[in-house]
Amino acid sequence: MSGSILLDIALVLLLLTYGFSGYRQGLIQSVFSLVGFFAFAMFAVWQLPQMLARWPAVTDNDRTRILVLIVGVVGFGWLGQFLGSLLGAQIRRRVGQTSLRRADSVLGAIVVALAASLIVWFIGGALRTAGNPTLSRAMADSKVMQIVNTIVPEETGQVFASFRGFLSSQGFPQVFGGLAPEPITPVQDPDPAVARSQAIRAAGRSVVKVTTQSESCQRGQEGTGWVLTPGRIVTNAHVVAGADEVRVQGSDQTLRARVVIFDPRRDLAVLDVPGLLAPALQLGGDVTRGDSAAVPGFPLDGPYRVVSARVRAELDARGLDIYGRERVVREIYSLATVVQPGNSGGPLLDTDGRVVGVIFAKSLEDDMTGYALTLSEVKPVLDAAASAGAAVDTGACVAG
């Protein structure tokens, strides 16, 4: 029996249990319980990320962060539910007519089951970002979760979006909104020879490591960048978000950089690096399903490494900005390759060593799937890079 079927069975039992509880409590008591639950839970959603941001020991560990936040929100919610239930029970005792009581019970079952669906959606979305592809895939394949995802209003998703963005693993933005399965198109395995080709090796001179420090974030960030024009580096916005100091490390020099473009919606940034000697990379054209490519970068803050890739598909991805607050639509490539933290902002290269995209995320469900922004998506930022001169604000920190 698959994980998604087991999950569906558990969720059906959970929703039935909540529905029965609502029937016993009735509408009046249930409403007061739910108001208490969501009032206290929303307070936790609003305050916990800000409180925990001061504790790097919690925020730097994905599993610890997710566990503490879920327990905190649900715990606060249960406290509010208990207090609301006590008040609702007092009021319900005054409903003496049997016919009114029966209607009150039926409506209570419906309301509590719907509210439980919202709780399931919230926790399911949080667990899906835990960095476990098996769990994420089970969540995505679950029929119950798919139904719940269609029931939850878009406005509700907006309310919880920034909180779920704080939960998000490894600082990557949410590529696809909701809980639907990622559209992972099967293709042949990448050709290992591509990563070793002369053209790809030559392009490596123009790929740099980007490191940042931030007092407000209480940590540093690492990523990859590539030379657009002499002295101008392209990377991801989530790599430099909240940064007080940015440095670029090339093959033989380390230099300070200024952020001159910061686009949290696309997840792009442009750095000005005076004195950088690395040559610019050439821009390529569109790539299509089955095309070979390469992903150079500095995964896991390690040394320079290149992995081969193959294009799965070009997609219009409806997701969230780097803070998990605003809905965005990005034109992206889905890639058969391994993307790790540290690859963020690196170029997607065609077999001639030309830039055809910018790496920005990895799949929640499949370790062999990563995502890159297409050249069409990044073109407005590239066009603005030449005239961008003044340093810009790098926004708030992101989880990661």
PDB file of C-alpha atoms in Angstrom, residues 16-206:
ATOM      1  CA  LEU A  16     -14.647  11.920  10.486  1.00  0.00           C
ATOM      2  CA  THR A  17     -13.426  12.184  14.069  1.00  0.00           C
ATOM      3  CA  TYR A  18     -13.560  15.958  13.925  1.00  0.00           C
ATOM      4  CA  GLY A  19     -16.993  15.820  12.312  1.00  0.00           C
ATOM      5  CA  PHE A  20     -18.300  13.555  15.086  1.00  0.00           C
ATOM      6  CA  SER A  21     -16.818  15.894  17.674  1.00  0.00           C
ATOM      7  CA  GLY A  22     -18.614  18.798  16.012  1.00  0.00           C
ATOM      8  CA  TYR A  23     -21.889  16.847  16.058  1.00  0.00           C
ATOM      9  CA  ARG A  24     -21.558  16.235  19.795  1.00  0.00           C
ATOM     10  CA  GLN A  25     -20.629  19.827  20.540  1.00  0.00           C
ATOM     11  CA  GLY A  26     -23.126  21.414  18.185  1.00  0.00           C
ATOM     12  CA  LEU A  27     -22.782  24.544  16.097  1.00  0.00           C
ATOM     13  CA  ILE A  28     -22.785  27.052  18.927  1.00  0.00           C
ATOM     14  CA  GLN A  29     -20.072  25.409  20.998  1.00  0.00           C
ATOM     15  CA  SER A  30     -18.104  24.479  17.864  1.00  0.00           C
ATOM     16  CA  VAL A  31     -18.088  28.053  16.581  1.00  0.00           C
ATOM     17  CA  PHE A  32     -16.761  29.354  19.881  1.00  0.00           C
ATOM     18  CA  SER A  33     -14.157  26.567  19.930  1.00  0.00           C
ATOM     19  CA  LEU A  34     -13.042  27.358  16.386  1.00  0.00           C
ATOM     20  CA  VAL A  35     -12.946  31.100  16.971  1.00  0.00           C
ATOM     21  CA  GLY A  36     -10.746  30.447  19.981  1.00  0.00           C
ATOM     22  CA  PHE A  37      -8.535  28.044  18.033  1.00  0.00           C
ATOM     23  CA  PHE A  38      -7.980  30.320  15.049  1.00  0.00           C
ATOM     24  CA  ALA A  39      -7.610  33.493  17.125  1.00  0.00           C
ATOM     25  CA  PHE A  40      -4.839  31.955  19.210  1.00  0.00           C
ATOM     26  CA  ALA A  41      -3.305  30.139  16.225  1.00  0.00           C
ATOM     27  CA  MET A  42      -3.232  33.331  14.145  1.00  0.00           C
ATOM     28  CA  PHE A  43      -1.486  35.103  16.998  1.00  0.00           C
ATOM     29  CA  ALA A  44       1.164  32.375  16.886  1.00  0.00           C
ATOM     30  CA  VAL A  45       1.397  32.595  13.078  1.00  0.00           C
ATOM     31  CA  TRP A  46       1.996  36.331  13.413  1.00  0.00           C
ATOM     32  CA  GLN A  47       4.450  36.265  16.323  1.00  0.00           C
ATOM     33  CA  LEU A  48       6.360  32.967  16.281  1.00  0.00           C
ATOM     34  CA  PRO A  49       8.478  33.580  13.149  1.00  0.00           C
ATOM     35  CA  GLN A  50       9.598  36.942  14.541  1.00  0.00           C
ATOM     36  CA  MET A  51      10.404  35.426  17.931  1.00  0.00           C
ATOM     37  CA  LEU A  52      12.250  32.410  16.535  1.00  0.00           C
ATOM     38  CA  ALA A  53      14.275  34.528  14.099  1.00  0.00           C
ATOM     39  CA  ARG A  54      16.309  35.569  17.146  1.00  0.00           C
ATOM     40  CA  TRP A  55      17.296  31.959  17.815  1.00  0.00           C
ATOM     41  CA  PRO A  56      19.652  30.679  15.075  1.00  0.00           C
ATOM     42  CA  ALA A  57      19.870  27.295  16.818  1.00  0.00           C
ATOM     43  CA  VAL A  58      16.209  26.796  15.884  1.00  0.00           C
ATOM     44  CA  THR A  59      15.985  28.561  12.522  1.00  0.00           C
ATOM     45  CA  ASP A  60      19.175  27.050  11.069  1.00  0.00           C
ATOM     46  CA  ASN A  61      17.860  23.483  11.426  1.00  0.00           C
ATOM     47  CA  ASP A  62      14.992  22.730   9.030  1.00  0.00           C
ATOM     48  CA  ARG A  63      13.402  19.917  11.046  1.00  0.00           C
ATOM     49  CA  THR A  64      13.701  21.738  14.366  1.00  0.00           C
ATOM     50  CA  ARG A  65      12.226  24.920  12.876  1.00  0.00           C
ATOM     51  CA  ILE A  66       9.277  23.084  11.345  1.00  0.00           C
ATOM     52  CA  LEU A  67       8.612  21.055  14.515  1.00  0.00           C
ATOM     53  CA  VAL A  68       8.744  24.080  16.819  1.00  0.00           C
ATOM     54  CA  LEU A  69       6.497  26.162  14.577  1.00  0.00           C
ATOM     55  CA  ILE A  70       3.873  23.465  14.064  1.00  0.00           C
ATOM     56  CA  VAL A  71       3.794  22.563  17.760  1.00  0.00           C
ATOM     57  CA  GLY A  72       3.663  26.249  18.693  1.00  0.00           C
ATOM     58  CA  VAL A  73       0.805  27.138  16.354  1.00  0.00           C
ATOM     59  CA  VAL A  74      -1.253  24.024  17.106  1.00  0.00           C
ATOM     60  CA  GLY A  75      -0.538  24.327  20.840  1.00  0.00           C
ATOM     61  CA  PHE A  76      -1.708  27.940  20.949  1.00  0.00           C
ATOM     62  CA  GLY A  77      -4.705  26.924  18.867  1.00  0.00           C
ATOM     63  CA  TRP A  78      -5.703  24.154  21.260  1.00  0.00           C
ATOM     64  CA  LEU A  79      -5.485  26.553  24.196  1.00  0.00           C
ATOM     65  CA  GLY A  80      -7.826  28.949  22.415  1.00  0.00           C
ATOM     66  CA  GLN A  81     -10.102  26.060  21.448  1.00  0.00           C
ATOM     67  CA  PHE A  82     -10.362  24.942  25.083  1.00  0.00           C
ATOM     68  CA  LEU A  83     -11.263  28.411  26.311  1.00  0.00           C
ATOM     69  CA  GLY A  84     -13.737  28.964  23.476  1.00  0.00           C
ATOM     70  CA  SER A  85     -15.335  25.576  24.092  1.00  0.00           C
ATOM     71  CA  LEU A  86     -15.963  26.417  27.743  1.00  0.00           C
ATOM     72  CA  LEU A  87     -17.732  29.624  26.763  1.00  0.00           C
ATOM     73  CA  GLY A  88     -19.696  27.938  23.975  1.00  0.00           C
ATOM     74  CA  ALA A  89     -20.845  25.128  26.270  1.00  0.00           C
ATOM     75  CA  GLN A  90     -22.337  27.649  28.671  1.00  0.00           C
ATOM     76  CA  ILE A  91     -24.316  29.269  25.864  1.00  0.00           C
ATOM     77  CA  ARG A  92     -25.452  25.948  24.322  1.00  0.00           C
ATOM     78  CA  ARG A  93     -27.028  24.820  27.578  1.00  0.00           C
ATOM     79  CA  ARG A  94     -29.572  27.556  27.082  1.00  0.00           C
ATOM     80  CA  VAL A  95     -30.758  25.977  23.792  1.00  0.00           C
ATOM     81  CA  GLY A  96     -33.483  23.786  25.209  1.00  0.00           C
ATOM     82  CA  GLN A  97     -35.580  22.713  22.219  1.00  0.00           C
ATOM     83  CA  THR A  98     -34.788  19.238  20.841  1.00  0.00           C
ATOM     84  CA  SER A  99     -35.358  20.274  17.198  1.00  0.00           C
ATOM     85  CA  LEU A 100     -32.977  23.188  17.554  1.00  0.00           C
ATOM     86  CA  ARG A 101     -30.430  20.931  19.229  1.00  0.00           C
ATOM     87  CA  ARG A 102     -30.498  18.451  16.317  1.00  0.00           C
ATOM     88  CA  ALA A 103     -29.974  21.196  13.734  1.00  0.00           C
ATOM     89  CA  ASP A 104     -27.277  22.669  15.948  1.00  0.00           C
ATOM     90  CA  SER A 105     -25.495  19.281  16.030  1.00  0.00           C
ATOM     91  CA  VAL A 106     -25.610  18.724  12.248  1.00  0.00           C
ATOM     92  CA  LEU A 107     -24.329  22.210  11.510  1.00  0.00           C
ATOM     93  CA  GLY A 108     -21.637  21.724  14.133  1.00  0.00           C
ATOM     94  CA  ALA A 109     -20.402  18.583  12.367  1.00  0.00           C
ATOM     95  CA  ILE A 110     -20.193  20.390   9.014  1.00  0.00           C
ATOM     96  CA  VAL A 111     -18.421  23.469  10.372  1.00  0.00           C
ATOM     97  CA  VAL A 112     -15.868  21.488  12.381  1.00  0.00           C
ATOM     98  CA  ALA A 113     -15.097  19.177   9.432  1.00  0.00           C
ATOM     99  CA  LEU A 114     -14.457  22.201   7.200  1.00  0.00           C
ATOM    100  CA  ALA A 115     -12.269  23.792   9.850  1.00  0.00           C
ATOM    101  CA  ALA A 116     -10.351  20.539  10.236  1.00  0.00           C
ATOM    102  CA  SER A 117      -9.756  20.603   6.481  1.00  0.00           C
ATOM    103  CA  LEU A 118      -8.076  23.993   6.863  1.00  0.00           C
ATOM    104  CA  ILE A 119      -5.863  22.651   9.660  1.00  0.00           C
ATOM    105  CA  VAL A 120      -4.943  19.644   7.508  1.00  0.00           C
ATOM    106  CA  TRP A 121      -4.074  21.980   4.615  1.00  0.00           C
ATOM    107  CA  PHE A 122      -1.860  24.113   6.832  1.00  0.00           C
ATOM    108  CA  ILE A 123       0.037  21.233   8.446  1.00  0.00           C
ATOM    109  CA  GLY A 124       0.271  19.384   5.126  1.00  0.00           C
ATOM    110  CA  GLY A 125       1.842  22.397   3.467  1.00  0.00           C
ATOM    111  CA  ALA A 126       4.305  22.752   6.331  1.00  0.00           C
ATOM    112  CA  LEU A 127       5.330  19.093   6.224  1.00  0.00           C
ATOM    113  CA  ARG A 128       5.702  19.260   2.459  1.00  0.00           C
ATOM    114  CA  THR A 129       8.528  21.774   2.884  1.00  0.00           C
ATOM    115  CA  ALA A 130      10.400  19.563   5.364  1.00  0.00           C
ATOM    116  CA  GLY A 131      12.957  18.482   2.759  1.00  0.00           C
ATOM    117  CA  ASN A 132      11.823  14.832   2.648  1.00  0.00           C
ATOM    118  CA  PRO A 133      10.937  13.919  -0.974  1.00  0.00           C
ATOM    119  CA  THR A 134       9.062  10.734   0.058  1.00  0.00           C
ATOM    120  CA  LEU A 135       6.818  12.653   2.446  1.00  0.00           C
ATOM    121  CA  SER A 136       6.365  15.498  -0.040  1.00  0.00           C
ATOM    122  CA  ARG A 137       5.365  13.080  -2.801  1.00  0.00           C
ATOM    123  CA  ALA A 138       2.858  11.325  -0.517  1.00  0.00           C
ATOM    124  CA  MET A 139       1.327  14.710   0.301  1.00  0.00           C
ATOM    125  CA  ALA A 140       1.160  15.652  -3.379  1.00  0.00           C
ATOM    126  CA  ASP A 141      -0.393  12.316  -4.447  1.00  0.00           C
ATOM    127  CA  SER A 142      -2.970  12.252  -1.642  1.00  0.00           C
ATOM    128  CA  LYS A 143      -6.515  12.526  -3.052  1.00  0.00           C
ATOM    129  CA  VAL A 144      -7.779  13.999   0.213  1.00  0.00           C
ATOM    130  CA  MET A 145      -5.077  16.680   0.194  1.00  0.00           C
ATOM    131  CA  GLN A 146      -5.925  17.538  -3.415  1.00  0.00           C
ATOM    132  CA  ILE A 147      -9.618  17.967  -2.515  1.00  0.00           C
ATOM    133  CA  VAL A 148      -8.713  20.066   0.528  1.00  0.00           C
ATOM    134  CA  ASN A 149      -6.454  22.213  -1.638  1.00  0.00           C
ATOM    135  CA  THR A 150      -9.398  23.059  -3.926  1.00  0.00           C
ATOM    136  CA  ILE A 151     -11.650  23.883  -0.949  1.00  0.00           C
ATOM    137  CA  VAL A 152      -9.290  26.298   0.799  1.00  0.00           C
ATOM    138  CA  PRO A 153      -9.917  29.825  -0.572  1.00  0.00           C
ATOM    139  CA  GLU A 154      -7.015  31.646  -2.214  1.00  0.00           C
ATOM    140  CA  GLU A 155      -7.354  34.455   0.355  1.00  0.00           C
ATOM    141  CA  THR A 156      -6.678  31.950   3.145  1.00  0.00           C
ATOM    142  CA  GLY A 157      -3.544  30.842   1.372  1.00  0.00           C
ATOM    143  CA  GLN A 158      -2.391  34.455   1.266  1.00  0.00           C
ATOM    144  CA  VAL A 159      -2.856  34.795   5.042  1.00  0.00           C
ATOM    145  CA  PHE A 160      -0.643  31.791   5.761  1.00  0.00           C
ATOM    146  CA  ALA A 161       1.782  32.308   2.874  1.00  0.00           C
ATOM    147  CA  SER A 162       4.494  34.233   4.708  1.00  0.00           C
ATOM    148  CA  PHE A 163       4.397  31.794   7.621  1.00  0.00           C
ATOM    149  CA  ARG A 164       4.759  28.816   5.293  1.00  0.00           C
ATOM    150  CA  GLY A 165       7.551  30.704   3.559  1.00  0.00           C
ATOM    151  CA  PHE A 166       9.339  30.861   6.935  1.00  0.00           C
ATOM    152  CA  LEU A 167       8.922  27.098   7.199  1.00  0.00           C
ATOM    153  CA  SER A 168      10.304  26.587   3.716  1.00  0.00           C
ATOM    154  CA  SER A 169      13.408  24.456   3.550  1.00  0.00           C
ATOM    155  CA  GLN A 170      16.843  25.767   2.601  1.00  0.00           C
ATOM    156  CA  GLY A 171      15.809  29.262   1.535  1.00  0.00           C
ATOM    157  CA  PHE A 172      14.496  28.299  -1.918  1.00  0.00           C
ATOM    158  CA  PRO A 173      11.311  30.122  -2.995  1.00  0.00           C
ATOM    159  CA  GLN A 174       8.082  28.183  -3.421  1.00  0.00           C
ATOM    160  CA  VAL A 175       7.984  27.366  -7.134  1.00  0.00           C
ATOM    161  CA  PHE A 176       4.402  26.056  -7.190  1.00  0.00           C
ATOM    162  CA  GLY A 177       1.590  27.240  -4.935  1.00  0.00           C
ATOM    163  CA  GLY A 178      -0.831  24.923  -3.165  1.00  0.00           C
ATOM    164  CA  LEU A 179      -0.459  21.205  -2.563  1.00  0.00           C
ATOM    165  CA  ALA A 180      -0.891  19.843  -6.089  1.00  0.00           C
ATOM    166  CA  PRO A 181       1.836  17.494  -7.393  1.00  0.00           C
ATOM    167  CA  GLU A 182       4.732  19.110  -9.222  1.00  0.00           C
ATOM    168  CA  PRO A 183       4.564  18.492 -12.998  1.00  0.00           C
ATOM    169  CA  ILE A 184       7.720  16.384 -13.337  1.00  0.00           C
ATOM    170  CA  THR A 185       8.051  15.264 -16.968  1.00  0.00           C
ATOM    171  CA  PRO A 186      10.122  12.093 -17.503  1.00  0.00           C
ATOM    172  CA  VAL A 187      13.179  12.388 -19.756  1.00  0.00           C
ATOM    173  CA  GLN A 188      16.382  10.456 -20.370  1.00  0.00           C
ATOM    174  CA  ASP A 189      19.077  10.697 -17.722  1.00  0.00           C
ATOM    175  CA  PRO A 190      21.529  13.596 -18.163  1.00  0.00           C
ATOM    176  CA  ASP A 191      24.648  12.883 -20.225  1.00  0.00           C
ATOM    177  CA  PRO A 192      27.653  12.927 -17.823  1.00  0.00           C
ATOM    178  CA  ALA A 193      29.986  13.910 -20.680  1.00  0.00           C
ATOM    179  CA  VAL A 194      28.346  17.339 -20.986  1.00  0.00           C
ATOM    180  CA  ALA A 195      29.709  18.500 -17.625  1.00  0.00           C
ATOM    181  CA  ARG A 196      33.239  17.562 -18.721  1.00  0.00           C
ATOM    182  CA  SER A 197      33.144  19.222 -22.144  1.00  0.00           C
ATOM    183  CA  GLN A 198      35.627  21.911 -23.162  1.00  0.00           C
ATOM    184  CA  ALA A 199      32.922  24.564 -23.576  1.00  0.00           C
ATOM    185  CA  ILE A 200      31.573  23.995 -20.072  1.00  0.00           C
ATOM    186  CA  ARG A 201      35.060  23.992 -18.547  1.00  0.00           C
ATOM    187  CA  ALA A 202      35.837  27.305 -20.263  1.00  0.00           C
ATOM    188  CA  ALA A 203      32.622  28.856 -18.920  1.00  0.00           C
ATOM    189  CA  GLY A 204      33.752  28.064 -15.381  1.00  0.00           C
ATOM    190  CA  ARG A 205      36.055  31.113 -15.399  1.00  0.00           C
ATOM    191  CA  SER A 206      32.937  33.288 -15.316  1.00  0.00           C
TER     192      SER A 206
END
